[in-house]
Amino acid sequence: MSTDALIMFIAGDILPLSIVDSPTFRHFVEKLDPKYQVPCRKHLSTKLLVEKASEVQNNMKEKMSLAKSVNLTIDLWSNRQMRAFMGITGHFIQDWTAHSVMLSCKRFKGKHTAESIRYEYGETLAVFEIADKIFTIVTDNASNMVKAFKTSLPGFEDTTDDGDSGNDKPEDVDCEDKNEDELEHLPNHSRCYAHTLQLVIKDGLKDCTSHMCTVIAKASKIVSFVRRSIHASEMLESENKLQAANVTRWNSQLTMIRSILKIVEEKLNEVESPVQFSSYERKILHELSLILDPFEYVTLLVQNNVNASLTIPVTLGLKHKVNQLSNLYNNKIVTTLKSSIETRLTQFEEDNDFILAAILDPRFKLR
Ligand SMILES: *[C@@H]1O[C@H](CO)[C@@H](O)[C@H](O)[C@H]1NC(C)=O
Ligand SMILES: *[C@@H]1O[C@H](CO)[C@@H](O)[C@H](O)[C@H]1NC(C)=O
Ligand SMILES: *[C@@H]1O[C@H](CO)[C@@H](O)[C@H](O)[C@H]1NC(C)=O
Ligand SMILES: *[C@@H]1O[C@H](CO)[C@@H](O)[C@H](O)[C@H]1NC(C)=O
């Protein structure tokens, strides 16, 4: 029992295995229970963790064997050491409760071709014996993902995978009289809504006028100046912390802008930063943060939630917000966001599954 709890502690908090060799940790455990023998690191890694992993895996397998369907989200990404990983998460319903389980998260070596994605996918389905339960796969719109889950036989793939000629709904692929076995169970492939939403925001930010870009760049310079200067940091110590922006996440730019706006203008001007804001520039930053506010709100909403029922309400809500914003601000970003929502998100409104999901969600129904 204690060992089980120890394993859950290490795995749950992703602690280094060497913790079991730490004298202070051993001392702590001894104080709690002098009779308990902390396992050694080798035993932990070669036996205990392996056994636990297979126990958890069997547990998941059993649960999913009772589910009528399991749908998947699949993504490829790289960490800061530029190592690529592929993650597969399974979603299913049991006892009227939605469950999401991570089926696999593996280092992905070699070229990220559609074939290797399909291979990993096949392996995972085999391990969990769920191949006949997958109806829908959700991924981003990257061409290798699109190709990996396209309903067509090898050799018949449409090679224009990243062009704009793509209407890649399975119905449009003519494969009626090809080998039935090969096509036996190809799930439908949907594009990730949360990801598409990020593309909309990127469109908007790309289109910021040069003036707006200058102000954002200036904000970033002030933040990094303050963070590097002991004197300036001390002056602002009692103020809100300045948050540096992060290249991969647009919302970190927003956090940075907000943190600057929170500091009183006079106080910020006292800092002898090589760049200073005019009141007009502060106004522009304020405007930008108001425009991006609703986008941040829905991003957090959809990225932490697999409910398909949110898709249409969020799209309609954004359209409404952006219309309001375009009455308030005569701003290129707003215009671009508006048209990008039209072109990228409208297609989700026409999807039957999303319509049904919204109607069945007591929060939305037919409103
Ligand atoms: C999986 O997707 C199908 C539609 O393709 C849907 O009918 C089914 O309810 C989904 N299952 C889960 C657990 O989400
Ligand atoms: C894919 O979607 C179509 C149309 O919504 C549906 O008729 C078909 O049964 C689906 N296929 C699977 C494997 O769920
Ligand atoms: C995915 O890409 C294709 C081809 O570029 C495009 O037609 C389609 O609208 C995109 N889907 C989404 C959800 O962005
Ligand atoms: C981006 O944000 C994460 C989490 O806040 C942080 O760990 C990382 O260092 C940041 N990356 C850069 C390039 O600043």
Coordinates of N, CA and C and ligand atoms in Angstrom, one line a residue, residues 80 245-248, ligand 4:
R80 N 11.4 21.8 -25.8 CA 12.4 22.8 -26.0 C 13.7 22.3 -26.5
A245 N 6.8 38.3 -22.7 CA 6.0 37.6 -23.7 C 6.7 36.3 -24.1
N246 N 6.0 35.5 -24.7 CA 6.5 34.2 -25.1 C 6.2 34.0 -26.6
V247 N 7.2 33.6 -27.3 CA 7.0 33.5 -28.8 C 5.9 32.6 -29.2
T248 N 5.8 31.4 -28.5 CA 4.9 30.4 -29.0 C 3.4 30.7 -28.6
Ligands
LIG4 C1 7.2 30.3 -22.5 O1 6.4 30.1 -21.4 C2 6.7 29.0 -20.6 C3 5.7 28.8 -19.6 O2 5.3 30.0 -18.9 C4 8.1 29.2 -20.1 O3 8.5 28.0 -19.3 C5 9.1 29.3 -21.3 O4 10.4 29.6 -20.8 C6 8.7 30.5 -22.1 N1 9.5 30.5 -23.4 C7 10.2 31.6 -23.7 C8 10.9 31.5 -25.0 O5 10.2 32.6 -23.1

